Amino acid sequence: DTGVSQDPRHKITKRGQNVTFRCDPISEHNRLYWYRQTLGQGPEFLTYFQNEAQLEKSRLLSDRFSAERPKGSFSTLEIQRTEQGDSAMYLCASSVRSQELNEKLFFGSGTQLSVL
Amino acid sequence: GESVGLHLPTLSVQEGDNSIINCAYSNSASDYFIWYKQESGKGPQFIIDIRSNMDKRQGQRVTVLLNKTVKHLSLQIAATQPGDSAVYFCAENRDNQGGKLIFGQGTELSVKP
C-alpha cells in the first residue's frame, strides 16, 4: 500500500455529465500529480501541484478539466461535459521535494472512468 | 527470457528463470530513470530507479542497467516468480521537469508455473 488514496475507484457516467475525483496524497508529501492512462499505454502527465500552487498543466488538459488543491493536502480533478474520449484511468501520485534532484513518485490505485 | 526491440508488448518466462525487460528512452537530457510494476486494476508501483551518473543498480532480485550511449535501459528480474506477473513500465525524467515522468509503452510479463 503506497498510502495514496483515490476515490472513487470506478465511475460510470453519461456523456455530457460532470465528474469529480478525489486524491489524498501521502501526508508528508508536498507535491501531487495527476496522470491519465488509457488501456495498453503508459500514464501521461496532466498536471501537478506543489502545496496548493498548480505549477504546470499539460496540453492534454483541455478547458473542460480543472484541478484544485485548496489547502495543500487533498486534490480534486473535475471533468465537465464528459466525452467518450475521456474514458481512462486517472492516476494520482505524490512525492516530496527534497535535496535530491529527482523525485520518487508514489501512485494511487486510480479512478477508472467510463463515459457512455 | 528476454524482450527484444522497442515495441514487444509481452514476455513469457518460466517460473525460476531470469527475466530481462528492455526499454529505449527518448531524451538524451533525461537524467533519472525508474521502473514501475503495474498489476491489473492497480496503480504503478515503484521498483527501482537509477540516475544517469550510474550504469548499474541492484535491488532485491532486480537489477537495472543503463546504457546512455544508445539510450537503453533494462530491468533484470532474478528467479522470476508468479507474483512478478504484471506490466512493467520504464519512465524517464529530467531535473527541470520535477516529477513529470515520461513513460514508455510497457511490457507485459507472464510467468508460467
Short mmCIF file of C-alpha atoms in Angstrom, two decimals:
data_model
loop_
_atom_site.label_atom_id
_atom_site.label_comp_id
_atom_site.label_asym_id
_atom_site.label_seq_id
_atom_site.Cartn_x
_atom_site.Cartn_y
_atom_site.Cartn_z
CA ASP A 1 0.00 0.00 0.00
CA THR A 2 1.64 3.27 -1.18
CA GLY A 3 -0.53 5.45 1.02
CA VAL A 4 -2.02 7.50 -1.85
CA SER A 5 -5.77 7.14 -1.74
CA GLN A 6 -8.16 7.83 -4.61
CA ASP A 7 -11.92 7.96 -4.66
CA PRO A 8 -13.98 6.63 -6.29
CA ARG A 9 -12.25 3.56 -7.71
CA HIS A 10 -14.73 3.37 -10.58
CA LYS A 11 -17.06 5.91 -12.15
CA ILE A 12 -19.55 5.33 -14.92
CA THR A 13 -21.20 8.40 -16.35
CA LYS A 14 -23.15 9.51 -19.37
CA ARG A 15 -21.66 11.78 -21.96
CA GLY A 16 -22.16 15.42 -21.05
CA GLN A 17 -22.20 14.89 -17.30
CA ASN A 18 -19.65 16.36 -14.91
CA VAL A 19 -17.48 14.15 -12.72
CA THR A 20 -15.12 14.86 -9.84
CA PHE A 21 -12.37 12.66 -8.46
CA ARG A 22 -10.51 12.99 -5.20
CA CYS A 23 -6.94 12.19 -4.26
CA ASP A 24 -5.43 12.08 -0.78
CA PRO A 25 -1.64 12.01 -1.00
CA ILE A 26 0.84 10.64 1.49
CA SER A 27 0.59 13.12 4.33
CA GLU A 28 4.13 14.49 4.34
CA HIS A 29 4.33 14.83 0.56
CA ASN A 30 4.18 18.40 -0.74
CA ARG A 31 3.86 17.54 -4.42
CA LEU A 32 0.82 15.98 -6.02
CA TYR A 33 0.46 14.82 -9.62
CA TRP A 34 -2.40 13.79 -11.87
CA TYR A 35 -1.80 11.36 -14.73
CA ARG A 36 -4.12 9.71 -17.21
CA GLN A 37 -3.71 6.19 -18.52
CA THR A 38 -5.55 4.51 -21.37
CA LEU A 39 -5.62 0.78 -21.97
CA GLY A 40 -2.28 -0.63 -23.02
CA GLN A 41 -0.45 2.67 -22.65
CA GLY A 42 1.77 4.20 -20.02
CA PRO A 43 0.49 7.02 -17.83
CA GLU A 44 0.55 10.53 -19.30
CA PHE A 45 1.21 13.61 -17.21
CA LEU A 46 -1.70 16.02 -16.78
CA THR A 47 -0.81 18.49 -14.04
CA TYR A 48 0.94 18.89 -10.71
CA PHE A 49 0.85 20.92 -7.52
CA GLN A 50 3.43 21.98 -5.04
CA ASN A 51 1.48 22.58 -1.87
CA GLU A 52 -1.60 24.49 -3.07
CA ALA A 53 0.02 26.00 -6.16
CA GLN A 54 -0.64 24.41 -9.54
CA LEU A 55 2.73 24.66 -11.23
CA GLU A 56 2.22 23.03 -14.60
CA LYS A 57 -0.56 21.82 -16.85
CA SER A 58 -0.16 19.56 -19.84
CA ARG A 59 -1.59 20.41 -23.23
CA LEU A 60 -3.65 17.25 -22.72
CA LEU A 61 -5.63 19.12 -20.09
CA SER A 62 -8.41 20.78 -22.03
CA ASP A 63 -10.55 23.62 -20.69
CA ARG A 64 -13.07 21.05 -19.51
CA PHE A 65 -10.58 19.78 -16.95
CA SER A 66 -9.82 21.59 -13.73
CA ALA A 67 -7.76 20.51 -10.76
CA GLU A 68 -7.52 22.04 -7.33
CA ARG A 69 -5.58 21.50 -4.14
CA PRO A 70 -7.06 24.20 -1.92
CA LYS A 71 -5.26 23.51 1.34
CA GLY A 72 -2.19 21.81 0.02
CA SER A 73 -3.42 18.41 1.13
CA PHE A 74 -6.06 16.53 -0.89
CA SER A 75 -6.75 17.37 -4.53
CA THR A 76 -9.77 17.15 -6.81
CA LEU A 77 -9.90 16.70 -10.55
CA GLU A 78 -13.12 17.74 -12.26
CA ILE A 79 -14.11 16.97 -15.82
CA GLN A 80 -17.01 18.98 -17.20
CA ARG A 81 -19.22 17.85 -20.08
CA THR A 82 -17.54 14.48 -20.29
CA GLU A 83 -16.85 12.92 -23.67
CA GLN A 84 -16.31 9.29 -24.57
CA GLY A 85 -12.64 10.08 -25.21
CA ASP A 86 -12.27 10.95 -21.54
CA SER A 87 -12.67 7.29 -20.64
CA ALA A 88 -9.42 6.31 -18.95
CA MET A 89 -7.76 5.55 -15.64
CA TYR A 90 -6.98 8.75 -13.75
CA LEU A 91 -3.97 8.28 -11.50
CA CYS A 92 -2.80 10.45 -8.67
CA ALA A 93 0.75 10.39 -7.36
CA SER A 94 2.59 12.25 -4.65
CA SER A 95 6.20 12.95 -3.80
CA VAL A 96 8.30 15.04 -1.53
CA ARG A 97 10.67 17.57 -2.95
CA SER A 98 13.99 17.07 -1.19
CA GLN A 99 17.61 17.98 -1.62
CA GLU A 100 17.89 15.16 -4.09
CA LEU A 101 17.44 16.32 -7.64
CA ASN A 102 14.86 13.79 -8.67
CA GLU A 103 11.61 12.75 -7.09
CA LYS A 104 10.24 9.32 -6.40
CA LEU A 105 6.54 9.24 -7.23
CA PHE A 106 4.11 7.03 -5.36
CA PHE A 107 0.90 6.30 -7.21
CA GLY A 108 -2.57 5.58 -6.00
CA SER A 109 -4.77 2.84 -7.47
CA GLY A 110 -6.54 5.26 -9.74
CA THR A 111 -10.11 6.10 -10.69
CA GLN A 112 -11.38 4.22 -13.72
CA LEU A 113 -13.75 6.48 -15.68
CA SER A 114 -16.14 5.09 -18.26
CA VAL A 115 -18.15 7.58 -20.31
CA LEU A 116 -21.13 6.02 -22.04
CA GLY B 1 13.59 -14.92 -21.29
CA GLU B 2 14.39 -11.58 -22.90
CA SER B 3 12.34 -8.97 -24.68
CA VAL B 4 13.86 -7.53 -27.81
CA GLY B 5 13.14 -4.48 -29.85
CA LEU B 6 11.27 -1.43 -28.84
CA HIS B 7 7.68 -2.50 -29.06
CA LEU B 8 7.42 -6.10 -27.95
CA PRO B 9 4.45 -5.89 -25.59
CA THR B 10 4.62 -9.34 -23.97
CA LEU B 11 7.25 -11.54 -22.40
CA SER B 12 6.57 -15.06 -21.19
CA VAL B 13 9.02 -16.84 -18.89
CA GLN B 14 9.11 -19.99 -16.82
CA GLU B 15 8.98 -19.67 -13.07
CA GLY B 16 12.50 -19.62 -11.69
CA ASP B 17 14.08 -18.26 -14.87
CA ASN B 18 15.60 -14.81 -15.10
CA SER B 19 13.67 -12.11 -16.98
CA ILE B 20 15.07 -9.20 -18.92
CA ILE B 21 12.81 -6.34 -19.92
CA ASN B 22 14.19 -3.72 -22.27
CA CYS B 23 13.32 -0.10 -22.81
CA ALA B 24 14.57 2.61 -25.13
CA TYR B 25 14.22 6.15 -23.86
CA SER B 26 13.81 9.19 -25.99
CA ASN B 27 15.60 12.14 -24.46
CA SER B 28 19.38 12.29 -24.09
CA ALA B 29 18.87 15.03 -21.48
CA SER B 30 16.99 12.66 -19.18
CA ASP B 31 18.96 12.09 -16.02
CA TYR B 32 16.74 9.87 -13.93
CA PHE B 33 15.05 6.62 -14.81
CA ILE B 34 12.55 4.50 -12.98
CA TRP B 35 10.99 1.10 -13.42
CA TYR B 36 7.39 0.64 -12.31
CA LYS B 37 5.34 -2.53 -11.99
CA GLN B 38 1.61 -2.33 -12.60
CA GLU B 39 -0.76 -5.12 -11.72
CA SER B 40 -4.24 -5.26 -13.15
CA GLY B 41 -6.55 -2.68 -11.58
CA LYS B 42 -3.77 -1.03 -9.59
CA GLY B 43 -1.55 1.99 -9.97
CA PRO B 44 2.12 1.76 -10.91
CA GLN B 45 4.34 0.52 -8.10
CA PHE B 46 7.92 1.78 -7.80
CA ILE B 47 10.51 -0.97 -8.28
CA ILE B 48 13.91 0.61 -8.73
CA ASP B 49 15.49 3.80 -10.01
CA ILE B 50 18.83 4.88 -11.40
CA ARG B 51 20.47 8.20 -12.07
CA SER B 52 22.41 8.96 -15.21
CA ASN B 53 25.74 9.02 -13.38
CA MET B 54 25.40 5.28 -12.80
CA ASP B 55 25.24 2.37 -15.22
CA LYS B 56 24.01 -0.32 -12.86
CA ARG B 57 21.98 -0.54 -9.71
CA GLN B 58 20.83 -3.58 -7.80
CA GLY B 59 17.86 -4.15 -5.58
CA GLN B 60 16.25 -7.22 -4.15
CA ARG B 61 16.08 -9.69 -7.09
CA VAL B 62 16.11 -6.78 -9.54
CA THR B 63 18.90 -5.03 -11.39
CA VAL B 64 18.62 -2.01 -13.64
CA LEU B 65 21.22 -1.36 -16.32
CA LEU B 66 21.60 1.96 -18.09
CA ASN B 67 23.43 2.48 -21.38
CA LYS B 68 23.43 6.18 -22.13
CA THR B 69 25.33 5.74 -25.37
CA VAL B 70 22.40 4.01 -27.01
CA LYS B 71 19.71 5.40 -24.67
CA HIS B 72 18.78 1.96 -23.42
CA LEU B 73 17.50 0.77 -20.09
CA SER B 74 16.88 -2.77 -18.92
CA LEU B 75 15.33 -4.44 -15.91
CA GLN B 76 16.56 -7.84 -14.88
CA ILE B 77 14.46 -9.94 -12.53
CA ALA B 78 16.20 -12.92 -10.98
CA ALA B 79 14.36 -16.16 -10.25
CA THR B 80 11.07 -14.85 -11.63
CA GLN B 81 8.02 -15.76 -9.58
CA PRO B 82 4.31 -15.88 -10.46
CA GLY B 83 3.82 -12.74 -8.36
CA ASP B 84 6.07 -10.90 -10.79
CA SER B 85 3.42 -11.19 -13.50
CA ALA B 86 2.42 -7.63 -14.37
CA VAL B 87 3.04 -4.85 -16.87
CA TYR B 88 6.41 -3.16 -16.45
CA PHE B 89 6.97 0.43 -17.47
CA CYS B 90 10.16 2.39 -17.71
CA ALA B 91 9.94 6.12 -17.14
CA GLU B 92 12.38 8.96 -17.69
CA ASN B 93 12.72 12.33 -16.04
CA ARG B 94 14.83 15.44 -16.18
CA ASP B 95 15.50 17.54 -13.12
CA ASN B 96 13.90 20.63 -14.55
CA GLN B 97 10.75 18.61 -15.12
CA GLY B 98 10.25 17.82 -11.43
CA GLY B 99 8.17 14.66 -11.10
CA LYS B 100 6.88 14.88 -14.64
CA LEU B 101 7.67 11.42 -15.90
CA ILE B 102 7.63 10.24 -19.49
CA PHE B 103 6.51 6.61 -19.56
CA GLY B 104 7.34 4.03 -22.18
CA GLN B 105 4.73 1.71 -23.65
CA GLY B 106 5.24 -1.10 -21.18
CA THR B 107 5.93 -4.82 -21.36
CA GLU B 108 3.56 -7.44 -20.02
CA LEU B 109 5.43 -10.16 -18.16
CA SER B 110 3.72 -13.50 -17.83
CA VAL B 111 5.27 -16.13 -15.55
CA LYS B 112 4.36 -19.74 -16.20
CA PRO B 113 4.39 -22.04 -13.17
#
